[in-house]
CSV table of C-alpha atoms in Angstrom, one decimal:
chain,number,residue,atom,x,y,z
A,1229,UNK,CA,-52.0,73.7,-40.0
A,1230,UNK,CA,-51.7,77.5,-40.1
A,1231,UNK,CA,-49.3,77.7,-37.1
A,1232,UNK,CA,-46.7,80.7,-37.3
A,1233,UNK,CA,-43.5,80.4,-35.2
A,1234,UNK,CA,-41.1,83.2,-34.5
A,1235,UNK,CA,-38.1,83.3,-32.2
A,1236,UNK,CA,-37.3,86.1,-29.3
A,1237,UNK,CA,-34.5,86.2,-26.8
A,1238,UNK,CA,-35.0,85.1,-23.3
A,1239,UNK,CA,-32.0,85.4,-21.7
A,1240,UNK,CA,-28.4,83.7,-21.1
A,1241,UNK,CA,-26.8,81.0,-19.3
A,1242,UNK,CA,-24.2,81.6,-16.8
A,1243,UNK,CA,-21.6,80.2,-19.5
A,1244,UNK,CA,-23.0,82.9,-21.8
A,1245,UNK,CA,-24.8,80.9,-24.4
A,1246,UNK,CA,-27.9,82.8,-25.2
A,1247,UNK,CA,-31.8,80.8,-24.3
A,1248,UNK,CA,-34.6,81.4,-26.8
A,1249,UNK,CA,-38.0,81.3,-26.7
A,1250,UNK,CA,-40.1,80.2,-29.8
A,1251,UNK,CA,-44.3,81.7,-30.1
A,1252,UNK,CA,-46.4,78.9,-31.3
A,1253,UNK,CA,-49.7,80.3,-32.7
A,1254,UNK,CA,-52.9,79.0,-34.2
A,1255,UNK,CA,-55.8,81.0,-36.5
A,1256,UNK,CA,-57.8,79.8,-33.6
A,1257,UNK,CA,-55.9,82.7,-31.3
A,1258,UNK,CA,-54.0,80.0,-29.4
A,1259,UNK,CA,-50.5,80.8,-28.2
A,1260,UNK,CA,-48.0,78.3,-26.7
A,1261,UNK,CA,-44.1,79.4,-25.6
A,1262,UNK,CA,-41.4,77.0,-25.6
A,1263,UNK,CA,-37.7,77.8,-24.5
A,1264,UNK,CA,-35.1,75.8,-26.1
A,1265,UNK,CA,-33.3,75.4,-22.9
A,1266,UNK,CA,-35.0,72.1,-21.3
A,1267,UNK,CA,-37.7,72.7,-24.0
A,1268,UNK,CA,-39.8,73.8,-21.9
A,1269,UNK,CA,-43.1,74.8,-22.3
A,1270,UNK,CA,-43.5,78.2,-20.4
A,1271,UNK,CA,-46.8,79.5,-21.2
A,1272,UNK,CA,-50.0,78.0,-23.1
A,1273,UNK,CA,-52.7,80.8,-24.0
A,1274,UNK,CA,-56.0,78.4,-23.6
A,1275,UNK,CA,-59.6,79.9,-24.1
A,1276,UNK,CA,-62.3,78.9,-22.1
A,1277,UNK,CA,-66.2,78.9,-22.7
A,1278,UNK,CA,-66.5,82.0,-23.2
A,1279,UNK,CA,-63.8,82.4,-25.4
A,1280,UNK,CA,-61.4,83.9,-22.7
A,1281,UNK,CA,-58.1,83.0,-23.0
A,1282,UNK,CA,-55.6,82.6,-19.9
A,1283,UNK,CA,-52.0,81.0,-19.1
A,1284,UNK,CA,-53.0,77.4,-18.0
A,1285,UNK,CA,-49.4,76.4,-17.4
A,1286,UNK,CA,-47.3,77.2,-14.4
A,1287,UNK,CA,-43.7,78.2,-14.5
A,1288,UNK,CA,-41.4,81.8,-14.6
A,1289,UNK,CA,-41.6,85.2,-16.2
A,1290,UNK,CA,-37.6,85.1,-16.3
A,1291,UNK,CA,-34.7,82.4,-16.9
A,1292,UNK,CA,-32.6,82.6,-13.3
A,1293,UNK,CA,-35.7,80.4,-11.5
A,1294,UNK,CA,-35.6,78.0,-14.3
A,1295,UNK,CA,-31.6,77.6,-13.4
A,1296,UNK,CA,-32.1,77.6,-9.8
A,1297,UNK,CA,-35.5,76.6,-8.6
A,1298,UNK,CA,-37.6,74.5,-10.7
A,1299,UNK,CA,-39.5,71.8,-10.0
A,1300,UNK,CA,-39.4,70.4,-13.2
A,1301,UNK,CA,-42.0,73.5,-14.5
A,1302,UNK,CA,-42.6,72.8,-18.4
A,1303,UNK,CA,-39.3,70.6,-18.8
A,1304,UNK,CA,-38.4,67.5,-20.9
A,1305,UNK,CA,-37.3,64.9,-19.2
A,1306,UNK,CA,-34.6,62.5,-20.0
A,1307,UNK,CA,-32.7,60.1,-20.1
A,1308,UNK,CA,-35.4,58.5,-17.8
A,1309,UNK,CA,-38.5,59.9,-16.8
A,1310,UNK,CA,-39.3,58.8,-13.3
A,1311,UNK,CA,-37.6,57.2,-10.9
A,1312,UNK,CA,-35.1,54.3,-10.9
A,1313,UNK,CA,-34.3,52.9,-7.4
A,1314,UNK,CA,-30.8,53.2,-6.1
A,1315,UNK,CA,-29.5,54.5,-9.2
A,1316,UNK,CA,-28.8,50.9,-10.3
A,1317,UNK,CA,-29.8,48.2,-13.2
A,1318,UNK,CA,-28.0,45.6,-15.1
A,1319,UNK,CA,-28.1,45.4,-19.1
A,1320,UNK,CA,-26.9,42.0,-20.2
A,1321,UNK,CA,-25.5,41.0,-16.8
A,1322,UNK,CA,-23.0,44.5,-16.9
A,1323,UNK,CA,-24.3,46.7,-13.7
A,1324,UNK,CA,-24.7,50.2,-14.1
A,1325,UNK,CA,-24.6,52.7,-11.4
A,1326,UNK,CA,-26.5,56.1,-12.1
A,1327,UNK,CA,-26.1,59.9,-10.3
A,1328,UNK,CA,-28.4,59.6,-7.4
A,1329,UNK,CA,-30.6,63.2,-6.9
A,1330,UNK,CA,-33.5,61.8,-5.0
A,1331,UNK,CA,-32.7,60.7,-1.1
A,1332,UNK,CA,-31.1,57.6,-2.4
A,1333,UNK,CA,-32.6,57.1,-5.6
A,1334,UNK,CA,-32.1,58.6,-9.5
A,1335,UNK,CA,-35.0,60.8,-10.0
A,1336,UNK,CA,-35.8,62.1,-13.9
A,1337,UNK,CA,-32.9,62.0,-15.4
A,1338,UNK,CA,-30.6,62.9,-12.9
A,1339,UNK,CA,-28.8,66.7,-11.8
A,1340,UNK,CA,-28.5,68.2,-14.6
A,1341,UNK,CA,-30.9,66.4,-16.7
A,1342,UNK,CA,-32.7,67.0,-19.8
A,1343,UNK,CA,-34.6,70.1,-18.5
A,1344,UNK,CA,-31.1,71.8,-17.6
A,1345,UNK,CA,-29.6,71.3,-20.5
A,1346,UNK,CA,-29.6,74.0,-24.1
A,1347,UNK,CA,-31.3,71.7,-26.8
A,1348,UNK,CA,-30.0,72.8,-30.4
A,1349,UNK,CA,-33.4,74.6,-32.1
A,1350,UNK,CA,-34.6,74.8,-35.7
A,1351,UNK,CA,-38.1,75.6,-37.2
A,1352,UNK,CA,-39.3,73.3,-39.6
A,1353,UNK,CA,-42.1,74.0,-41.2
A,1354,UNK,CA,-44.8,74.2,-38.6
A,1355,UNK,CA,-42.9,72.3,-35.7
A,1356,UNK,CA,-40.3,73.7,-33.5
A,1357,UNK,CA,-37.5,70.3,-33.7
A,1358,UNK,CA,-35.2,70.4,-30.5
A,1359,UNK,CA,-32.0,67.8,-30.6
A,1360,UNK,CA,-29.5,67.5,-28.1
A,1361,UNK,CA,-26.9,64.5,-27.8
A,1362,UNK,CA,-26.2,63.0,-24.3
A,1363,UNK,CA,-22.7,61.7,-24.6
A,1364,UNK,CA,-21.5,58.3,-23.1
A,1365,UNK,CA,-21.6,58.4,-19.4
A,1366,UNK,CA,-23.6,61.1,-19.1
A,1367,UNK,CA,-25.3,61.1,-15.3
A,1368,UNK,CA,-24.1,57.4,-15.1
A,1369,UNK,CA,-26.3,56.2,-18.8
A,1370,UNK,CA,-24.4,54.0,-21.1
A,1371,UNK,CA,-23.9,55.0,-24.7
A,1372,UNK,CA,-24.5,58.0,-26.9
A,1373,UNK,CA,-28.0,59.1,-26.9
A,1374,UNK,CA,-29.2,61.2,-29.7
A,1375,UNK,CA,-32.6,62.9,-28.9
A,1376,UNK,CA,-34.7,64.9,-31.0
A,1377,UNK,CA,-38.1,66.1,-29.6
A,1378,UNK,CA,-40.7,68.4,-31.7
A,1379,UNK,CA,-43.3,70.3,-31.1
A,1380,UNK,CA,-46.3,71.5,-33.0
A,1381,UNK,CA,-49.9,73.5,-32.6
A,1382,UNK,CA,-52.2,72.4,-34.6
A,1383,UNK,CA,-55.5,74.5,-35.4
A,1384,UNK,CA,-57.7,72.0,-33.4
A,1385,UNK,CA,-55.5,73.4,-30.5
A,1386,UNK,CA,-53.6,70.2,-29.8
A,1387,UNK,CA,-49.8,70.3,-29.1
A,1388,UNK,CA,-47.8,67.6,-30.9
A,1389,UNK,CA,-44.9,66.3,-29.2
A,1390,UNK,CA,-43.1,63.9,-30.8
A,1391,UNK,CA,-40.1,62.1,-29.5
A,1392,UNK,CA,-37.5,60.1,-31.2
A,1393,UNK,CA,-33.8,58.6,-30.3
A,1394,UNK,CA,-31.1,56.5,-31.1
A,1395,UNK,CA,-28.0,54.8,-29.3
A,1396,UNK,CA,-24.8,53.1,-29.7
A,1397,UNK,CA,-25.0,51.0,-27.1
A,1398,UNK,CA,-27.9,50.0,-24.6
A,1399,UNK,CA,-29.6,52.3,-22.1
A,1400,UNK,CA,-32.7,53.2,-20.8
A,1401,UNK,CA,-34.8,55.5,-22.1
A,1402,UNK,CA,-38.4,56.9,-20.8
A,1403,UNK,CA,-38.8,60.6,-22.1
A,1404,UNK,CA,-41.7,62.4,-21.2
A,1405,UNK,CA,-43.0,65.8,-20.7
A,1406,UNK,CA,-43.2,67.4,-17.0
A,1407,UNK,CA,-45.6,70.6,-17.9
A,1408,UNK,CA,-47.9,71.6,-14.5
A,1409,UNK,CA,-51.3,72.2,-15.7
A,1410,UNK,CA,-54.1,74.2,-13.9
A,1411,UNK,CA,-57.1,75.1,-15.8
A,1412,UNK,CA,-58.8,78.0,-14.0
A,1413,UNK,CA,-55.4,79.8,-15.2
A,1414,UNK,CA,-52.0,79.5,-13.6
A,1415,UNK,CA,-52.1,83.0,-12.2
A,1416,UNK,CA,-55.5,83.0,-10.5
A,1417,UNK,CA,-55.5,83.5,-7.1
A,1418,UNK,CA,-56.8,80.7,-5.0
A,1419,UNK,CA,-56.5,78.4,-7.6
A,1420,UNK,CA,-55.8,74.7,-6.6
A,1421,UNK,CA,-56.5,72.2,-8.8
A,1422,UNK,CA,-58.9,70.0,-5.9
A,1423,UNK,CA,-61.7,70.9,-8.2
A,1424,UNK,CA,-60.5,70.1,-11.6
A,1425,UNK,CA,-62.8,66.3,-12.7
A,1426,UNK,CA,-60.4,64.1,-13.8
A,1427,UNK,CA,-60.6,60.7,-15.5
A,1428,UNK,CA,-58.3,58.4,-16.4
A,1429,UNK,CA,-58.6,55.5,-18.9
A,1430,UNK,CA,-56.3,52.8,-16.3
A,1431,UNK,CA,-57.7,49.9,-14.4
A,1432,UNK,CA,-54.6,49.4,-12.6
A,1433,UNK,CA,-51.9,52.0,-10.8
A,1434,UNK,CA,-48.5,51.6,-9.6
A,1435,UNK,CA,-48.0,51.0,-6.1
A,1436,UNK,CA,-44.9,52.9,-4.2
A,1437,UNK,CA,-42.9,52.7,-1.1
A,1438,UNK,CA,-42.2,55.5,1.1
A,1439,UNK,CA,-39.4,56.8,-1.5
A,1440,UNK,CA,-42.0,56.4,-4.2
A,1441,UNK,CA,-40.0,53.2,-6.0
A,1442,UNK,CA,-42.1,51.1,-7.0
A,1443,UNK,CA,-43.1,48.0,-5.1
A,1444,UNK,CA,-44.2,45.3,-8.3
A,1445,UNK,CA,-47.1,44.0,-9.1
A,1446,UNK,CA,-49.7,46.4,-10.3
A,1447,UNK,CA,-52.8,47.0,-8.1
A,1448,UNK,CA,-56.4,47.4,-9.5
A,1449,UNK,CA,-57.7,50.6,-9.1
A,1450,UNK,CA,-61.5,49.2,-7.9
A,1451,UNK,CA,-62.4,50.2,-4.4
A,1452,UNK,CA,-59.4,53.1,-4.1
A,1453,UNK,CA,-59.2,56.4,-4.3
A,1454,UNK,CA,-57.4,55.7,-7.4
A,1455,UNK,CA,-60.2,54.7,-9.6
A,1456,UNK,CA,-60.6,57.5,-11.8
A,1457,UNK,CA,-62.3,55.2,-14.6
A,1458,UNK,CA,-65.4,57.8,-14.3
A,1459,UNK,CA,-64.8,61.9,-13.9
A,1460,UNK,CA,-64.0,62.9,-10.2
A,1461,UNK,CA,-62.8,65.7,-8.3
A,1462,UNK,CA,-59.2,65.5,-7.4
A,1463,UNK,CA,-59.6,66.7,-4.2
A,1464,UNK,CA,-62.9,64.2,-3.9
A,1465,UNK,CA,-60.4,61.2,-1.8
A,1466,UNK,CA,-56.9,63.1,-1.7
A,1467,UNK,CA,-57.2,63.2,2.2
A,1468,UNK,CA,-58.8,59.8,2.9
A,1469,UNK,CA,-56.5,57.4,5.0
A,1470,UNK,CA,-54.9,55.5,2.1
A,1471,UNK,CA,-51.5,53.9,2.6
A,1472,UNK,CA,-50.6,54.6,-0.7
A,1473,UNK,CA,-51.6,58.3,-0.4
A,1474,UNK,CA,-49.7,59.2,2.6
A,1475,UNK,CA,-46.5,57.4,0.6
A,1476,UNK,CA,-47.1,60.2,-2.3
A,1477,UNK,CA,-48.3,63.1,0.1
A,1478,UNK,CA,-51.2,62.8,-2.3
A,1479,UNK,CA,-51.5,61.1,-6.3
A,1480,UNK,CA,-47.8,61.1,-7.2
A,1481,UNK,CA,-47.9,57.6,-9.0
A,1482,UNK,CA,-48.1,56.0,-12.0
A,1483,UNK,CA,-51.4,54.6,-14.1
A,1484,UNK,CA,-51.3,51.3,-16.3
A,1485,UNK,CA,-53.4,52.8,-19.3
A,1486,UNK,CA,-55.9,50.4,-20.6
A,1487,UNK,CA,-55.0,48.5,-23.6
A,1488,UNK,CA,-58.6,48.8,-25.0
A,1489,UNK,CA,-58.6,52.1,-24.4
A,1490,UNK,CA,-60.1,54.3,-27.7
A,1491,UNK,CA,-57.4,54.9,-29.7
A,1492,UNK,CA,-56.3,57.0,-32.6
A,1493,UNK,CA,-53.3,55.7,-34.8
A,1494,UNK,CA,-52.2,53.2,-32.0
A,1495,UNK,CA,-52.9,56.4,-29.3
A,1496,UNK,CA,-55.2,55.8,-26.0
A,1497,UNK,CA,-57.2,58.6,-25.3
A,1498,UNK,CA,-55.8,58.5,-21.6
A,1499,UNK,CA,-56.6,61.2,-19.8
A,1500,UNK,CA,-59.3,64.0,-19.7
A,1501,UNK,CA,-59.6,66.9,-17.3
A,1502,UNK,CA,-62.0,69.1,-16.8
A,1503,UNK,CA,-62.1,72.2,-15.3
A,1504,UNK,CA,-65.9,73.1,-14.2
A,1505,UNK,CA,-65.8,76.7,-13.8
A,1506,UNK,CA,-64.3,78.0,-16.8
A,1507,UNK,CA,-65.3,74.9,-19.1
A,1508,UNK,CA,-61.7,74.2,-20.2
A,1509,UNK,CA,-60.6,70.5,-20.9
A,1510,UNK,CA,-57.5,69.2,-21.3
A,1511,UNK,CA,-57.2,65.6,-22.7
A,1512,UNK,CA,-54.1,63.8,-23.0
A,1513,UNK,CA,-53.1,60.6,-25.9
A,1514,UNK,CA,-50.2,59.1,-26.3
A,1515,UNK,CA,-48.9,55.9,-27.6
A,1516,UNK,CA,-47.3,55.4,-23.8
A,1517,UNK,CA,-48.3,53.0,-21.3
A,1518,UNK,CA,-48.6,55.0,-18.6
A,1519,UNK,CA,-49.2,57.9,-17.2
A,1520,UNK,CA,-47.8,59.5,-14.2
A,1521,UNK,CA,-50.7,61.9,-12.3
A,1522,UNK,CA,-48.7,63.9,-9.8
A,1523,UNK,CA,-51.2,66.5,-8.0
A,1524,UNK,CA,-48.4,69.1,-7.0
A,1525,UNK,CA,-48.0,68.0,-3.2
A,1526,UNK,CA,-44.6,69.5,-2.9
A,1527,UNK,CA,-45.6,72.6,-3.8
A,1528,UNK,CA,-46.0,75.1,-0.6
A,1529,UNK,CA,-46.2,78.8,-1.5
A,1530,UNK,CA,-41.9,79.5,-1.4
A,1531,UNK,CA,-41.5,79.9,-5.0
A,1532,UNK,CA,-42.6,82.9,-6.6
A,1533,UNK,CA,-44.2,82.2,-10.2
A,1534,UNK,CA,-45.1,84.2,-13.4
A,1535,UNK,CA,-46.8,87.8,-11.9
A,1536,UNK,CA,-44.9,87.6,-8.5
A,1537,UNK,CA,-47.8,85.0,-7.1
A,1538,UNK,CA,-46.7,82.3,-4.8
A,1539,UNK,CA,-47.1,78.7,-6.3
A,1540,UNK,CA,-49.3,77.3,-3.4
A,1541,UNK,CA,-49.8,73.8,-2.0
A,1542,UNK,CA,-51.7,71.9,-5.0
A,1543,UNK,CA,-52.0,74.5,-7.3
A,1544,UNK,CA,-50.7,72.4,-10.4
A,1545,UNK,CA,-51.2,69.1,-11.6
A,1546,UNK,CA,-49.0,67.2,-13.9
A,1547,UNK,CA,-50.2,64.1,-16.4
A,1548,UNK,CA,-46.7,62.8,-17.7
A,1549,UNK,CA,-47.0,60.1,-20.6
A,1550,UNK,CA,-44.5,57.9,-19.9
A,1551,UNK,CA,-43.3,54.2,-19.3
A,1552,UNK,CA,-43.7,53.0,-16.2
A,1553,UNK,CA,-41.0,54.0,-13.0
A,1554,UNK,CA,-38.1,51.8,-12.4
A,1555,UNK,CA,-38.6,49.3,-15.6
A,1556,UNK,CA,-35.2,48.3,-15.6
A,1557,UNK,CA,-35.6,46.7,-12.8
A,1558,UNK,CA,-38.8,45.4,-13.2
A,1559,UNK,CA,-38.6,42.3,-15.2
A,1560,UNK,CA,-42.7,42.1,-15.5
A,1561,UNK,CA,-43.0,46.2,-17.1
A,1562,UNK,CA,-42.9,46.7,-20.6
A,1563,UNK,CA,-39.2,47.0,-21.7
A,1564,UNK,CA,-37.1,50.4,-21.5
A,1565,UNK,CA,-34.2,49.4,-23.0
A,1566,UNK,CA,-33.3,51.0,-26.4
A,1567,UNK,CA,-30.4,49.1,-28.6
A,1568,UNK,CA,-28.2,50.2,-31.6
A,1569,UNK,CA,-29.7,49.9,-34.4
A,1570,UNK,CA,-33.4,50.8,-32.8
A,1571,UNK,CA,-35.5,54.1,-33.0
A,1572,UNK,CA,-37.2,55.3,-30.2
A,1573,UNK,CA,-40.3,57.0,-31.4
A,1574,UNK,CA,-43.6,57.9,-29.6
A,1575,UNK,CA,-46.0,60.5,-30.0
A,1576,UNK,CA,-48.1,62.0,-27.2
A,1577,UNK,CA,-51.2,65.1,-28.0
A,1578,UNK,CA,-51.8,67.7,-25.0
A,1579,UNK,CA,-55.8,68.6,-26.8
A,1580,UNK,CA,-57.0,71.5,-25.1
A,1581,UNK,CA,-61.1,71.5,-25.4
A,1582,UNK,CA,-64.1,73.6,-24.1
A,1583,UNK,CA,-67.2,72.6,-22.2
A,1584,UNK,CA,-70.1,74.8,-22.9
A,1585,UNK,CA,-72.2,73.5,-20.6
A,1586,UNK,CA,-72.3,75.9,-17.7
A,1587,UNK,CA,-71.3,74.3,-13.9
């Protein structure tokens, strides 16, 4: 890789400790930004077919918002992406009762989280390495947590994110990343994300409850609108009269990734989005099992985004790589649990691609 990273200021907290931001750039003329507070990605600089680059990610031109009114814009999330219902689980027959931040529920992490808190940064080599320790009892989570997250850009315009931990005594852990993607350019006005194709590599989906806990057993995706198994608009079913969609206000759920799906080093190539009018693609693989397609029904215009334009109903889309919601309680997911003595390592790939077919 010939990735150069360099480091600016971008602001303070309100205890005085100063935020960064790091430049992640290619030979290829890509540019991604990345604070060290909640590591968030703030800006990627992604070209499309005609080798036009624009901000494809949506978030803030300063720090206060990040502080005050995020919805998770760019963040890492942690200890537990996702939702765990009540707040409660049991580890070896000891119950544990977490911050609740969600109605009645423990939503990513809890308030503050991962995304509020100042990760410690270092450049090495071409990555940008962000480690922050959780102490015991943080938000309710048993045990130290040592996380370390990196990110790298690699000249085939993939970010790496690769995330790692260790504990001293068991707790969940699900970390993911929460960026909001639109491909016509985050700043464009009019620019849902309805007509964005999307396919995803899941035969089965998560079902939810009204406070979007899962309900158990998986559902297959065949006759839904949550078959995505061949490229469709998002907005193509969003307002059909699905039980499931009025309980997410839209996708806000979680997909069961295909175990035959192609992979790459033990990664499923899980997700690909494409973007018809400017030809940009976005694919996602990771080693998770799931993915969590969330189609930005919350947002409604009040927030005020990078340029001074409104954040409008729709107008991002997330595709978080994850385990799947509420595992701890769900005897019958794949296990969440991390113990001394084990690492916690996964890698997931955010490939940014161009279509040069025209619509």
């Amino acid at each position: 890789m010939h990735t150069s990273i360099t480091q600016a200021p971008f602001g303070r907290l309100p205890d005085g400790a100063q935020v960064s931001e790091f430049t992640l750039a290619n030979s290829r003329g890509m540019v991604v930004k990345i604070l060290d507070f909640g590591g968030i990605i703030r800006e990627i600089q992604a070209p499309d077919r005609d080798g036009r680059f624009a901000d494809v990610v949506l978030g803030f031109d300063t720090l206060e918002p990040y502080l005050r009114d995020s919805p998770y814009f760019g963040a890492l999330i942690g200890r537990y992406g996702n939702r765990i219902a009540k707040g409660r689980f049991a580890i070896d027959g000891k119950a544990y009762q977490l911050a609740v931040n969600d109605g009645e529920h423990h939503l990513h992490g809890g308030a503050p989280g991962f995304d509020k808190v100042l990760w410690r940064a270092a450049i090495e080599g071409d990555a940008l390495v962000l480690r922050y320790r959780s102490p015991d009892g943080e938000q309710g989570y048993p045990g130290k947590l040592d996380a370390t997250v990196s990110y790298s850009l690699s000249d085939d315009n993939e970010i790496v994110m690769r995330f790692h931990a260790v504990t001293d005594r068991p707790t969940p852990v699900n970390l993911t990343q929460h960026s909001y993607f639109n491909l016509r350019g985050a700043g464009q006005e009019e620019g849902d994300i309805l007509q964005h194709e999307m396919r995803i590599d899941a035969d089965r989906f998560v079902p939810i409850d009204a406070g979007a806990i899962p309900l158990g057993p998986l559902v297959p995706v065949t006759g839904t609108p949550f078959d995505f198994r061949q490229p469709r608009p998002i907005g193509e079913r969003i307002g059909q009269p699905d039980k499931q969609l009025r309980h997410g206000g839209g996708y806000d759920h979680c997909w069961v990734l295909n175990a035959g799906a192609a992979e790459e080093g033990g990664q499923r190539r899980a997700v690909r989005v494409r973007e018809p009018e400017s030809g940009r693609v976005l694919e996602l693989i990771t080693q998770e099992p799931g993915v969590q397609f969330y189609s930005g029904n919350f947002l409604d215009g009040s927030l005020t985004g990078k340029g001074g334009r409104p954040y409008a109903f729709r107008s991002g889309f997330c595709i978080e790589p994850q385990h799947l919601p509420d595992s701890p309680n769900q005897p019958a997911y794949p296990e969440t649990i991390l113990r001394p003595g084990e690492i916690y390592a996964t890698e997931s790939r955010f490939k940014f691609l161009v279509d040069t077919q025209e619509r």
